[in-house]
Short mmCIF file of C-alpha atoms in Angstrom, two decimals:
data_model
loop_
_atom_site.label_atom_id
_atom_site.label_comp_id
_atom_site.label_asym_id
_atom_site.label_seq_id
_atom_site.Cartn_x
_atom_site.Cartn_y
_atom_site.Cartn_z
CA MET A 1 0.04 0.12 -0.33
CA LEU A 2 2.55 2.58 1.02
CA THR A 3 4.99 1.92 -2.17
CA HIS A 4 1.73 2.00 -4.37
CA GLN A 5 1.03 5.96 -2.49
CA ILE A 6 4.55 7.01 -2.20
CA LEU A 7 5.01 6.32 -5.99
CA ARG A 8 1.70 8.41 -6.83
CA VAL A 9 3.09 11.13 -4.78
CA TYR A 10 5.73 11.31 -6.74
CA GLU A 11 4.35 11.02 -9.93
CA GLU A 12 2.46 14.07 -9.13
CA SER A 13 4.66 15.93 -7.62
CA GLU A 14 5.50 19.28 -9.68
CA SER A 15 8.35 20.65 -7.99
CA LEU A 16 11.16 17.36 -7.89
CA THR A 17 12.21 14.59 -9.85
CA ILE A 18 14.45 11.29 -9.27
CA ASP A 19 17.79 11.74 -11.61
CA VAL A 20 17.96 8.07 -12.76
CA ASN A 21 21.37 8.04 -13.82
CA ALA A 22 22.40 9.92 -10.94
CA ILE A 23 21.03 6.44 -8.85
CA ALA A 24 23.12 4.41 -11.68
CA ALA A 25 26.19 6.20 -10.85
CA PHE A 26 25.95 6.18 -6.90
CA ALA A 27 25.12 2.14 -7.06
CA GLY A 28 28.25 1.58 -9.13
CA HIS A 29 29.89 2.30 -5.53
CA ILE A 30 28.35 0.20 -3.56
CA ARG A 31 30.02 -3.07 -2.09
CA ALA A 32 28.63 -6.00 -0.58
CA ASP A 33 30.02 -4.94 3.07
CA ASP A 34 28.07 -1.92 2.78
CA LEU A 35 24.96 -3.63 2.05
CA HIS A 36 25.32 -5.74 5.71
CA LEU A 37 22.91 -4.79 7.92
CA ASP A 38 23.97 -3.52 11.80
CA ARG A 39 23.63 -5.79 14.89
CA TRP A 40 23.56 -2.42 16.85
CA ASP A 41 25.99 -5.02 19.35
CA SER A 42 28.90 -2.60 19.82
CA SER A 43 30.52 -2.26 23.05
CA ALA A 44 28.51 0.46 23.96
CA MET A 45 24.96 -0.94 23.26
CA TYR A 46 23.64 -2.79 25.09
CA GLN A 47 24.44 -6.55 25.70
CA GLY A 48 21.96 -9.03 28.18
CA PRO A 49 18.76 -11.04 28.45
CA ASP A 50 16.39 -10.72 24.99
CA GLU A 51 13.56 -9.17 26.74
CA THR A 52 15.75 -6.54 28.21
CA VAL A 53 16.95 -5.74 24.56
CA VAL A 54 13.66 -5.78 23.21
CA ALA A 55 12.72 -2.97 25.51
CA TRP A 56 15.92 -1.23 24.91
CA LEU A 57 15.32 -1.01 21.67
CA LEU A 58 11.70 0.30 22.01
CA VAL A 59 12.77 2.32 24.88
CA ALA A 60 15.39 4.07 22.26
CA ASN A 61 13.15 4.78 19.53
CA ALA A 62 10.17 6.47 22.43
CA ILE A 63 13.09 8.61 23.12
CA ALA A 64 14.82 9.00 19.37
CA PHE A 65 13.26 11.41 18.19
CA ASP A 66 14.27 15.14 16.81
CA LEU A 67 17.76 15.21 17.92
CA ARG A 68 18.75 18.47 16.33
CA SER A 69 21.29 20.24 18.47
CA SER A 70 20.97 23.63 19.81
CA ALA A 71 22.11 27.28 18.08
CA GLY A 72 25.82 27.32 18.85
CA LEU A 73 26.37 24.41 20.91
CA LEU A 74 27.82 20.36 20.20
CA PRO A 75 25.87 17.77 19.07
CA TRP A 76 23.85 16.43 21.82
CA CYS A 77 26.13 12.47 22.87
CA ILE A 78 26.73 10.55 26.09
CA GLU A 79 29.43 10.08 28.13
CA HIS A 80 30.33 6.85 29.54
CA GLY A 81 33.03 5.70 31.43
CA GLU A 82 35.51 7.18 29.66
CA GLU A 83 33.98 6.87 25.92
CA ILE A 84 31.55 9.42 24.46
CA THR A 85 28.52 8.50 22.03
CA GLY A 86 26.87 9.90 19.73
CA GLU A 87 29.14 13.06 18.81
CA ARG A 88 27.91 11.50 15.03
CA ASP A 89 24.68 9.95 15.44
CA PRO A 90 22.99 11.17 18.27
CA PHE A 91 20.65 8.26 18.05
CA LEU A 92 23.67 6.41 19.08
CA GLY A 93 23.65 7.91 22.42
CA VAL A 94 20.29 7.45 23.78
CA LEU A 95 21.11 3.47 22.80
CA ALA A 96 24.25 3.94 24.95
CA ALA A 97 22.60 5.99 27.60
CA LEU A 98 19.84 3.33 27.51
CA ALA A 99 22.16 0.75 28.48
CA GLN A 100 24.28 2.03 30.82
CA ALA A 101 20.75 2.55 32.57
CA ALA A 102 19.99 -1.30 32.49
CA TYR A 103 23.05 -2.00 33.44
CA ALA A 104 23.35 0.31 36.69
CA GLY A 105 19.96 -1.72 37.90
CA LEU A 106 17.16 0.18 36.22
CA PRO A 107 14.29 -1.50 35.12
CA ILE A 108 13.46 -0.40 31.76
CA ALA A 109 11.63 -3.96 31.03
CA GLU A 110 8.98 -3.00 33.62
CA GLY A 111 5.79 -1.09 32.38
CA ASP A 112 5.15 0.21 35.93
CA TRP A 113 8.36 1.75 36.43
CA LEU A 114 8.14 3.12 32.99
CA MET A 115 4.80 4.70 33.73
CA GLU A 116 5.86 6.28 36.99
CA LEU A 117 8.93 8.05 35.75
CA ASP A 118 9.09 11.85 35.43
CA GLU A 119 10.74 14.27 34.17
CA ASP A 120 13.66 14.58 35.67
CA ALA A 121 14.67 11.19 35.99
CA LEU A 122 14.63 11.41 32.38
CA SER A 123 16.32 14.05 31.82
CA ASN A 124 19.36 12.62 34.38
CA LEU A 125 19.53 9.47 32.41
CA LEU A 126 20.19 11.74 29.08
CA VAL A 127 23.25 14.69 30.75
CA PRO A 128 26.22 14.88 28.09
CA PRO A 129 28.77 16.11 28.61
CA PRO A 130 29.74 20.26 29.49
CA GLY A 131 29.59 22.24 26.58
CA HIS A 132 27.06 20.15 24.46
CA SER A 133 23.29 20.39 23.60
CA PRO A 134 20.73 19.37 25.74
CA LEU A 135 17.79 17.27 24.40
CA SER A 136 14.84 19.07 24.09
CA SER A 137 11.46 18.42 24.56
CA MET A 138 11.60 15.71 27.35
CA ALA A 139 7.95 16.41 28.37
CA LYS A 140 6.99 14.69 24.88
CA ARG A 141 9.94 12.20 24.80
CA LEU A 142 8.18 11.31 28.25
CA ASN A 143 5.05 11.09 27.06
CA ALA A 144 6.24 8.64 24.25
CA VAL A 145 8.25 6.29 26.67
CA ARG A 146 5.06 6.41 29.31
CA GLU A 147 3.00 5.28 26.20
CA VAL A 148 5.13 2.21 25.92
CA GLY A 149 5.17 1.39 29.65
CA ARG A 150 1.42 1.26 28.95
CA LEU A 151 2.20 -1.14 26.06
CA PHE A 152 4.16 -3.32 28.37
CA ARG A 153 2.04 -3.20 31.26
CA ASP A 154 -0.90 -4.21 28.74
CA VAL A 155 0.16 -6.79 26.38
CA GLY A 156 2.34 -8.36 29.85
CA SER A 157 5.77 -8.03 28.46
CA PRO A 158 8.05 -6.64 25.82
CA MET A 159 7.73 -9.68 24.50
CA GLY A 160 4.23 -9.10 24.11
CA VAL A 161 4.58 -6.50 21.90
CA ILE A 162 6.84 -8.97 19.69
CA GLU A 163 3.92 -11.18 19.72
CA GLU A 164 1.54 -8.43 18.89
CA GLY A 165 2.93 -8.19 15.49
CA GLN A 166 2.71 -12.25 15.03
CA GLN A 167 6.07 -12.87 13.22
CA SER A 168 4.60 -9.87 10.45
CA VAL A 169 7.07 -6.41 9.93
CA GLN A 170 3.49 -5.19 9.22
CA GLY A 171 1.74 -6.06 12.09
CA PHE A 172 3.79 -5.33 14.44
CA VAL A 173 4.59 -1.50 12.80
CA GLN A 174 0.59 -1.70 13.06
CA ALA A 175 0.18 -2.57 16.22
CA LEU A 176 3.11 -0.49 17.82
CA SER A 177 1.76 2.90 15.95
CA ARG A 178 -1.96 2.07 16.95
CA ARG A 179 -1.18 1.54 20.69
CA CYS A 180 1.46 4.68 21.45
CA PRO A 181 -0.47 7.75 19.68
CA SER A 182 2.75 9.66 19.23
CA TRP A 183 4.77 6.82 17.51
CA GLU A 184 1.53 8.03 14.77
CA ASP A 185 3.15 9.16 11.86
CA SER A 186 0.77 10.02 8.45
CA ARG A 187 0.23 12.88 6.56
CA VAL A 188 -2.57 14.09 4.12
CA ILE A 189 -1.58 15.35 0.22
CA ARG A 190 -3.93 15.79 -2.19
CA GLY A 191 -6.80 14.13 -0.36
CA GLN A 192 -4.46 10.77 0.17
CA ARG A 193 -3.30 9.43 4.16
CA ILE A 194 0.44 8.41 4.02
CA ARG A 195 1.30 6.56 7.05
CA PHE A 196 5.25 6.65 6.83
CA LEU A 197 5.12 4.98 10.51
CA GLU A 198 9.20 5.66 10.46
CA ARG A 199 9.99 5.50 13.69
CA ALA A 200 8.07 2.04 14.38
CA GLY A 201 9.29 0.57 11.16
CA ARG A 202 13.19 1.98 12.57
CA CYS A 203 12.54 -0.08 15.67
CA ALA A 204 11.19 -2.66 13.65
CA ALA A 205 14.42 -2.87 11.49
CA MET A 206 16.77 -2.60 14.39
CA LEU A 207 15.17 -5.59 16.43
CA TYR A 208 15.51 -7.62 13.00
CA GLY A 209 19.03 -6.94 12.93
CA ARG A 210 19.98 -6.91 16.73
CA PHE A 211 18.69 -10.82 16.74
CA GLY A 212 19.64 -11.51 12.75
CA GLY A 213 16.04 -12.35 11.52
CA GLU A 214 15.76 -15.01 14.00
CA GLY A 215 13.69 -15.40 17.58
CA PRO A 216 12.50 -11.38 18.56
CA GLY A 217 13.86 -10.44 14.99
CA ARG A 218 11.92 -12.92 13.10
CA PHE A 219 9.82 -10.69 10.75
CA THR A 220 8.28 -13.15 7.66
CA ASP A 221 8.00 -9.91 5.80
CA ILE A 222 10.68 -7.60 6.02
CA ALA A 223 11.10 -7.42 2.18
CA GLU A 224 8.01 -4.88 2.78
CA LEU A 225 8.95 -2.84 5.24
CA ARG A 226 9.87 0.78 3.84
CA ILE A 227 11.89 3.61 6.22
CA GLY A 228 14.18 6.41 5.44
CA ALA A 229 11.39 9.42 4.88
CA ASP A 230 13.50 10.79 8.35
CA ARG A 231 15.82 13.83 8.69
CA ARG A 232 19.02 12.60 6.89
CA ILE A 233 18.11 10.70 4.27
CA PRO A 234 16.44 13.22 1.61
CA GLN A 235 19.47 15.06 2.52
CA PHE A 236 21.74 13.34 1.20
CA LEU A 237 19.94 12.23 -2.31
CA ILE A 238 19.50 16.17 -2.12
CA ALA A 239 23.35 16.44 -1.84
CA HIS A 240 24.35 13.57 -4.59
CA ASN A 241 21.44 14.93 -6.92
CA ILE A 242 19.61 11.59 -7.14
CA VAL A 243 17.11 14.16 -5.78
CA ARG A 244 16.70 17.32 -7.41
CA LEU A 245 14.51 20.51 -7.08
CA PHE A 246 12.91 22.35 -10.05
CA ASP A 247 13.62 26.08 -9.92
CA GLY A 248 11.66 28.42 -8.57
CA ALA A 249 9.36 25.37 -7.00
CA TRP A 250 9.92 25.36 -3.49
CA PRO A 251 9.34 29.63 -2.76
CA THR A 252 9.88 28.89 1.14
CA ARG A 253 12.99 27.18 0.66
CA HIS A 254 14.48 29.84 2.72
CA ILE A 255 11.74 30.25 5.67
CA PRO A 256 13.09 30.72 9.52
CA GLY A 257 13.19 27.15 11.02
CA GLY A 258 12.98 25.03 7.66
CA ILE A 259 10.46 23.45 6.45
CA LEU A 260 6.96 22.46 7.99
CA GLU A 261 5.82 19.34 9.25
CA GLY A 262 2.83 18.21 7.46
CA SER A 263 4.00 20.55 4.49
CA GLY A 264 3.71 19.61 0.74
CA MET A 265 7.45 20.19 0.67
CA GLU A 266 7.86 17.61 3.60
CA VAL A 267 5.36 14.87 2.15
CA GLU A 268 7.11 15.29 -1.33
CA LEU A 269 10.64 15.36 0.10
CA ARG A 270 9.82 12.10 2.14
CA ALA A 271 7.99 10.54 -0.47
CA ALA A 272 10.38 10.91 -3.29
CA SER A 273 13.30 9.69 -0.67
CA LEU A 274 11.65 6.15 -0.13
CA HIS A 275 10.73 5.93 -3.99
CA ALA A 276 14.61 6.49 -4.44
CA ILE A 277 15.44 3.98 -2.48
CA GLU A 278 13.45 1.49 -4.38
CA LEU A 279 15.12 2.94 -7.54
CA LEU A 280 18.26 2.09 -6.11
CA ARG A 281 17.41 -1.50 -4.86
CA CYS A 282 16.03 -2.40 -8.63
CA GLU A 283 19.71 -1.25 -10.01
CA LEU A 284 21.16 -2.48 -7.86
CA LEU A 285 19.74 -6.14 -7.72
CA PRO A 286 21.42 -7.76 -10.87
CA ARG A 287 24.45 -7.70 -8.13
CA PHE A 288 22.84 -8.66 -4.97
CA PRO A 289 20.08 -10.69 -5.49
CA GLY A 290 17.51 -10.83 -2.96
CA LEU A 291 18.48 -7.45 -1.78
CA ILE A 292 15.67 -5.90 0.59
CA PRO A 293 14.94 -2.22 0.93
CA LEU A 294 16.16 -2.00 4.51
CA GLN A 295 19.15 -2.83 3.52
CA VAL A 296 19.72 0.23 0.85
CA SER A 297 17.96 2.24 3.32
CA SER A 298 20.58 1.47 6.22
CA HIS A 299 23.54 2.11 3.87
CA LEU A 300 22.06 5.45 3.12
CA TRP A 301 21.30 6.20 6.83
CA LYS A 302 25.36 5.43 7.63
CA ALA A 303 26.57 7.16 4.30
CA SER A 304 24.53 10.65 5.59
CA LEU A 305 26.54 11.31 8.48
CA GLY A 306 28.22 14.05 9.06
CA ILE A 307 26.65 15.70 6.05
CA GLU A 308 25.62 19.36 5.74
CA PRO A 309 22.36 20.60 5.92
CA VAL A 310 21.32 21.46 2.19
CA GLU A 311 18.11 23.16 1.67
CA PRO A 312 15.03 22.77 1.42
CA ALA A 313 16.29 21.48 5.18
CA LEU A 314 14.30 18.87 6.71
CA GLN A 315 16.59 19.21 9.40
CA GLY A 316 14.34 22.17 10.61
CA VAL A 317 11.25 20.03 10.61
CA VAL A 318 10.00 19.85 13.94
CA THR A 319 8.37 16.58 14.19
CA GLN A 320 7.98 13.62 16.38
CA SER A 321 7.81 11.30 13.52
CA TYR A 322 11.67 10.84 12.80
#
């Protein structure tokens, strides 16, 4: 359903296009090693019982939206021991902070504890080193964490969330977004509603990667997962001339604060990015039979680290969707 919707949005756009020659050129530089999925198991990541790993990933994805830095400050990150995690990718910092919380004995897999968490306690888990930007919107992040806690309580445990999906990535993503309203990520454009569900999809992707597609990460329809309609991948595609903007088609490119959530600009860029990922997958398929969209979007996510913002800048969008 999403694939057909994003194609329609792209085809009806009068503001942008996708350069298939640029896709072919970019694809030529991709190697097999670039398409390996992250296992989220480096030294800063949580290692422990499967139940807690599932909770760790769910709670981290509840927190990790709108990780922009404040002007004039270094990017948000986390310090643990003598290591700093998240300077290049703040999402890794969120994962590291929650890993440290779990190692310290905090019951991140218990729904009641998450529901009773207050803003000060959550902020204390996410304190950056001096000179680094703090995370904003802590009240919204707390609400999202409490939603996950309520979900754990209602289904009995973090593993109960997995069971809700019945080994279907679509089932998992839909159930998570239905039970946790702050995860709902839909937009309306030209009379049609598109449910991107980016954060829920990212969570499913991380479960799949961490568990190698087995156990709690087993999704029989993982090839149907579409993610990449976020803050970074569209920027990367514009910077590499894969997504091209028509001259004069974006009259508010320089508006203060960037693009508005739910605007035609935002929806078309997100849809075009997902369609470009599919075109890139098709370009790579003869070399890498069985390639799934998740492998392509994961490569683009890693390749986009450190890229300077380009306009129109999705980095400025104020949203809980990504």
